[in-house]
Short mmCIF file of C-alpha atoms in Angstrom, two decimals:
data_model
loop_
_atom_site.label_atom_id
_atom_site.label_comp_id
_atom_site.label_asym_id
_atom_site.label_seq_id
_atom_site.Cartn_x
_atom_site.Cartn_y
_atom_site.Cartn_z
CA LYS A 1 -87.04 -28.38 -198.76
CA GLN A 2 -89.58 -27.71 -201.57
CA GLU A 3 -91.35 -31.06 -202.66
CA VAL A 4 -93.89 -31.35 -205.17
CA THR A 5 -96.20 -34.35 -205.73
CA GLN A 6 -98.84 -35.20 -208.46
CA ILE A 7 -101.34 -37.54 -207.92
CA PRO A 8 -102.62 -39.63 -209.81
CA ALA A 9 -99.41 -40.78 -211.79
CA ALA A 10 -101.67 -42.10 -214.47
CA LEU A 11 -105.04 -41.51 -215.54
CA SER A 12 -106.96 -43.19 -218.37
CA VAL A 13 -110.67 -41.60 -219.33
CA PRO A 14 -112.90 -41.88 -222.54
CA GLU A 15 -113.30 -39.03 -224.60
CA GLY A 16 -115.47 -36.10 -223.83
CA GLU A 17 -114.71 -36.33 -219.77
CA ASN A 18 -114.02 -33.27 -217.82
CA LEU A 19 -111.12 -34.13 -215.79
CA VAL A 20 -108.70 -32.94 -213.13
CA LEU A 21 -105.01 -33.34 -212.38
CA ASN A 22 -103.89 -32.47 -208.75
CA CYS A 23 -100.33 -31.04 -207.80
CA SER A 24 -99.40 -30.30 -204.12
CA PHE A 25 -96.61 -28.74 -202.80
CA THR A 26 -95.11 -28.48 -199.23
CA ASP A 27 -93.74 -25.04 -199.05
CA SER A 28 -96.34 -22.28 -199.88
CA ALA A 29 -93.57 -19.79 -200.22
CA ILE A 30 -93.68 -19.66 -204.11
CA TYR A 31 -93.11 -17.18 -206.55
CA ASN A 32 -95.01 -18.77 -209.29
CA LEU A 33 -96.45 -22.05 -210.48
CA GLN A 34 -96.37 -23.58 -213.92
CA TRP A 35 -98.10 -26.26 -215.79
CA PHE A 36 -96.31 -28.14 -218.80
CA ARG A 37 -97.43 -30.86 -220.93
CA GLN A 38 -94.85 -33.18 -222.49
CA ASP A 39 -95.37 -35.81 -225.35
CA PRO A 40 -93.33 -38.96 -225.35
CA GLY A 41 -89.73 -38.05 -225.92
CA LYS A 42 -90.18 -34.54 -226.42
CA GLY A 43 -89.73 -31.48 -224.60
CA LEU A 44 -91.87 -29.55 -222.39
CA THR A 45 -94.74 -27.30 -223.76
CA SER A 46 -95.92 -24.39 -221.25
CA LEU A 47 -99.84 -24.54 -220.75
CA LEU A 48 -100.38 -22.13 -218.09
CA LEU A 49 -98.30 -20.00 -215.53
CA ILE A 50 -99.93 -18.72 -212.42
CA GLN A 51 -98.20 -16.05 -210.45
CA SER A 52 -98.50 -16.27 -206.53
CA SER A 53 -100.83 -13.41 -206.21
CA GLN A 54 -103.37 -15.05 -208.88
CA ARG A 55 -105.97 -17.74 -207.84
CA GLU A 56 -106.39 -19.21 -211.64
CA GLN A 57 -105.72 -18.94 -215.16
CA THR A 58 -107.43 -20.01 -218.18
CA SER A 59 -106.48 -21.05 -221.75
CA GLY A 60 -108.95 -22.55 -223.97
CA ARG A 61 -110.19 -25.89 -222.44
CA LEU A 62 -107.70 -25.43 -219.78
CA ASN A 63 -108.19 -24.00 -216.53
CA ALA A 64 -105.69 -23.91 -213.69
CA SER A 65 -106.15 -22.88 -210.32
CA LEU A 66 -104.07 -22.19 -207.08
CA ASP A 67 -104.23 -22.26 -203.44
CA LYS A 68 -101.13 -21.25 -201.90
CA SER A 69 -102.18 -21.61 -198.44
CA SER A 70 -103.14 -25.29 -198.87
CA GLY A 71 -100.25 -25.84 -201.24
CA ARG A 72 -102.25 -27.33 -203.74
CA SER A 73 -103.04 -26.44 -207.72
CA THR A 74 -105.30 -28.38 -210.31
CA LEU A 75 -105.55 -28.65 -213.69
CA TYR A 76 -108.89 -28.67 -215.20
CA ILE A 77 -109.15 -30.41 -218.68
CA ALA A 78 -112.98 -29.62 -220.27
CA ALA A 79 -114.25 -31.87 -222.87
CA SER A 80 -111.15 -34.28 -223.25
CA GLN A 81 -109.92 -35.31 -226.73
CA PRO A 82 -107.38 -38.11 -227.66
CA GLY A 83 -105.05 -35.41 -228.65
CA ASP A 84 -104.99 -34.56 -224.81
CA SER A 85 -102.92 -37.83 -224.24
CA ALA A 86 -99.46 -36.84 -222.79
CA THR A 87 -97.49 -36.46 -219.43
CA TYR A 88 -98.87 -33.26 -217.50
CA LEU A 89 -95.95 -31.60 -215.19
CA CYS A 90 -96.57 -29.19 -212.56
CA ALA A 91 -93.44 -27.12 -211.46
CA VAL A 92 -92.77 -24.03 -208.72
CA THR A 93 -90.48 -21.55 -208.28
CA SER A 94 -89.90 -20.61 -204.80
CA SER A 95 -89.92 -16.95 -203.40
CA SER A 96 -86.52 -17.23 -202.14
CA ASN A 97 -84.95 -19.15 -204.90
CA THR A 98 -86.82 -18.19 -208.10
CA GLY A 99 -83.83 -19.45 -210.21
CA LYS A 100 -85.06 -23.09 -210.69
CA LEU A 101 -88.26 -24.84 -211.33
CA ILE A 102 -89.05 -27.71 -209.13
CA PHE A 103 -91.07 -30.33 -210.71
CA GLY A 104 -93.46 -33.20 -209.64
CA GLN A 105 -93.11 -36.41 -211.62
CA GLY A 106 -96.03 -35.98 -213.88
CA THR A 107 -99.45 -37.49 -214.45
CA THR A 108 -99.66 -39.80 -217.77
CA LEU A 109 -103.16 -39.14 -219.07
CA GLN A 110 -104.54 -41.11 -221.68
CA VAL A 111 -107.97 -40.30 -223.51
CA LYS A 112 -109.55 -43.13 -225.16
CA PRO A 113 -111.89 -42.47 -228.33
CA ASP B 1 -90.69 -16.36 -233.42
CA ALA B 2 -88.35 -18.92 -233.10
CA GLY B 3 -88.41 -20.74 -229.66
CA VAL B 4 -85.85 -22.61 -227.78
CA THR B 5 -83.61 -24.57 -229.80
CA GLN B 6 -81.37 -27.41 -228.91
CA SER B 7 -78.84 -29.88 -230.70
CA PRO B 8 -78.28 -32.60 -231.32
CA THR B 9 -81.63 -34.37 -230.77
CA HIS B 10 -79.98 -37.70 -230.05
CA LEU B 11 -76.51 -38.87 -228.98
CA ILE B 12 -74.85 -42.02 -228.22
CA LYS B 13 -71.61 -41.74 -226.46
CA THR B 14 -69.33 -44.64 -225.06
CA ARG B 15 -68.82 -44.54 -220.99
CA GLY B 16 -65.81 -42.27 -219.97
CA GLN B 17 -66.18 -40.09 -222.87
CA GLN B 18 -67.03 -36.03 -222.74
CA VAL B 19 -70.28 -34.58 -224.28
CA THR B 20 -71.39 -31.09 -225.25
CA LEU B 21 -74.83 -30.19 -225.71
CA ARG B 22 -76.15 -26.98 -227.03
CA CYS B 23 -78.97 -24.48 -226.73
CA SER B 24 -80.29 -21.27 -228.18
CA PRO B 25 -82.59 -19.33 -226.07
CA LYS B 26 -86.17 -17.92 -227.05
CA SER B 27 -85.74 -14.47 -228.66
CA GLY B 28 -85.85 -11.72 -225.92
CA HIS B 29 -84.55 -14.15 -223.42
CA ASP B 30 -81.24 -13.81 -221.66
CA THR B 31 -81.37 -16.47 -218.86
CA VAL B 32 -80.74 -20.22 -219.64
CA SER B 33 -81.33 -22.96 -217.22
CA TRP B 34 -80.49 -26.73 -217.98
CA TYR B 35 -82.30 -29.78 -216.71
CA GLN B 36 -81.84 -33.72 -216.56
CA GLN B 37 -85.05 -35.86 -216.94
CA ALA B 38 -84.58 -39.73 -216.38
CA LEU B 39 -87.15 -42.06 -217.99
CA GLY B 40 -90.44 -41.40 -215.88
CA GLN B 41 -89.14 -38.64 -213.80
CA GLY B 42 -89.85 -35.02 -213.38
CA PRO B 43 -86.87 -32.69 -214.70
CA GLN B 44 -84.01 -31.86 -212.19
CA PHE B 45 -82.15 -28.61 -212.09
CA ILE B 46 -78.49 -28.82 -213.19
CA PHE B 47 -77.73 -24.99 -213.38
CA GLN B 48 -78.58 -21.71 -214.57
CA TYR B 49 -76.80 -19.28 -216.54
CA TYR B 50 -76.99 -15.52 -216.61
CA GLU B 51 -75.05 -12.87 -218.08
CA GLU B 52 -72.52 -15.51 -218.87
CA GLU B 53 -72.13 -16.56 -215.48
CA GLU B 54 -73.41 -19.71 -213.50
CA ARG B 55 -75.93 -18.32 -210.94
CA GLN B 56 -77.24 -21.35 -209.50
CA ARG B 57 -76.21 -24.92 -208.98
CA GLY B 58 -78.12 -27.99 -208.35
CA ASN B 59 -76.95 -31.34 -206.89
CA PHE B 60 -74.94 -32.27 -209.67
CA PRO B 61 -71.29 -33.22 -209.44
CA ASP B 62 -68.49 -30.95 -210.93
CA ARG B 63 -68.39 -33.45 -214.24
CA PHE B 64 -71.50 -31.20 -215.33
CA SER B 65 -70.41 -27.74 -216.32
CA GLY B 66 -71.42 -25.01 -218.69
CA HIS B 67 -71.09 -21.74 -220.51
CA GLN B 68 -73.00 -18.96 -221.63
CA PHE B 69 -72.07 -16.85 -224.71
CA PRO B 70 -72.60 -12.97 -225.39
CA ASN B 71 -75.45 -14.13 -227.51
CA TYR B 72 -77.03 -15.84 -224.53
CA SER B 73 -77.07 -18.98 -226.32
CA SER B 74 -75.38 -22.15 -223.93
CA GLU B 75 -73.74 -25.02 -223.82
CA LEU B 76 -73.80 -28.10 -221.05
CA ASN B 77 -70.65 -30.45 -221.02
CA VAL B 78 -70.64 -33.38 -219.21
CA ASN B 79 -67.21 -35.23 -218.55
CA ALA B 80 -66.39 -38.83 -217.74
CA LEU B 81 -69.64 -40.13 -218.81
CA LEU B 82 -71.51 -42.75 -216.63
CA LEU B 83 -74.35 -45.07 -217.81
CA GLY B 84 -76.43 -43.10 -215.43
CA ASP B 85 -76.22 -39.99 -217.18
CA SER B 86 -78.25 -41.54 -219.94
CA ALA B 87 -81.51 -39.01 -219.51
CA LEU B 88 -83.07 -36.42 -221.65
CA TYR B 89 -81.27 -32.95 -221.14
CA LEU B 90 -83.73 -30.07 -221.60
CA CYS B 91 -82.72 -26.64 -221.63
CA ALA B 92 -85.04 -23.58 -220.61
CA SER B 93 -84.98 -19.97 -221.33
CA SER B 94 -86.71 -17.05 -219.28
CA LEU B 95 -86.46 -13.56 -218.22
CA PRO B 96 -84.57 -13.38 -214.60
CA ARG B 97 -86.32 -12.45 -211.80
CA GLY B 98 -87.95 -9.01 -211.29
CA ARG B 99 -89.07 -9.22 -214.75
CA VAL B 100 -92.97 -9.00 -215.29
CA ASN B 101 -92.93 -12.97 -216.77
CA THR B 102 -90.68 -15.15 -215.77
CA GLU B 103 -92.66 -18.03 -217.61
CA ALA B 104 -89.78 -20.61 -218.65
CA PHE B 105 -90.07 -22.08 -222.03
CA PHE B 106 -88.44 -25.44 -222.98
CA GLY B 107 -86.47 -26.95 -225.90
CA GLN B 108 -87.25 -30.17 -227.49
CA GLY B 109 -84.37 -31.87 -225.45
CA THR B 110 -81.33 -33.72 -226.23
CA ARG B 111 -81.68 -37.58 -225.61
CA LEU B 112 -78.28 -38.87 -224.51
CA THR B 113 -77.57 -42.61 -224.48
CA VAL B 114 -74.54 -43.70 -222.67
CA VAL B 115 -73.30 -47.51 -223.63
#
């Protein structure tokens, strides 16, 4: 059974810092991995999608990497800003079952001015 | 380009009642999935619809049912509401497996409170 874990559960950093959010999954047979952002009480905004054949994806100040063999993904945020404060969720779809996303519990990030 | 839209945004129901939530997928998407997100947790998969049929189901009781219409929009129905059904219900749309890009896009959610 695929399980997704995100550590830490919460993170507080001063503005301008570069930071890394971690996501691990137990079954390396994934179809893709997606990172989302969620503001309080709101829906999910897709940040980056990494196909199983890819090692990383970049969008602006965000860079996500994928290491299938070790069951890990990281989301790197450069030069953090207070507007980056939100909960970040990673989710995987399995190769054998691409119909559903399996989510971690998220990392809540606070960037202090 | 309209993204995924859900209605209503908030809803308060009494225990034992029934509720219907609605979702319109992103333009060009024909697959709709529903998720339940309890406070402080990651979303949990309820079921997925494609070609107007339920294709997959998560570990949710039969009180949770759905429907997909020919225009790809979808409904989630929950019968005999329990206090534990209080959650944010999220709809996601995507292209089905086998397409080039299966990225999932989510709506803003419906906050259901059962009292």
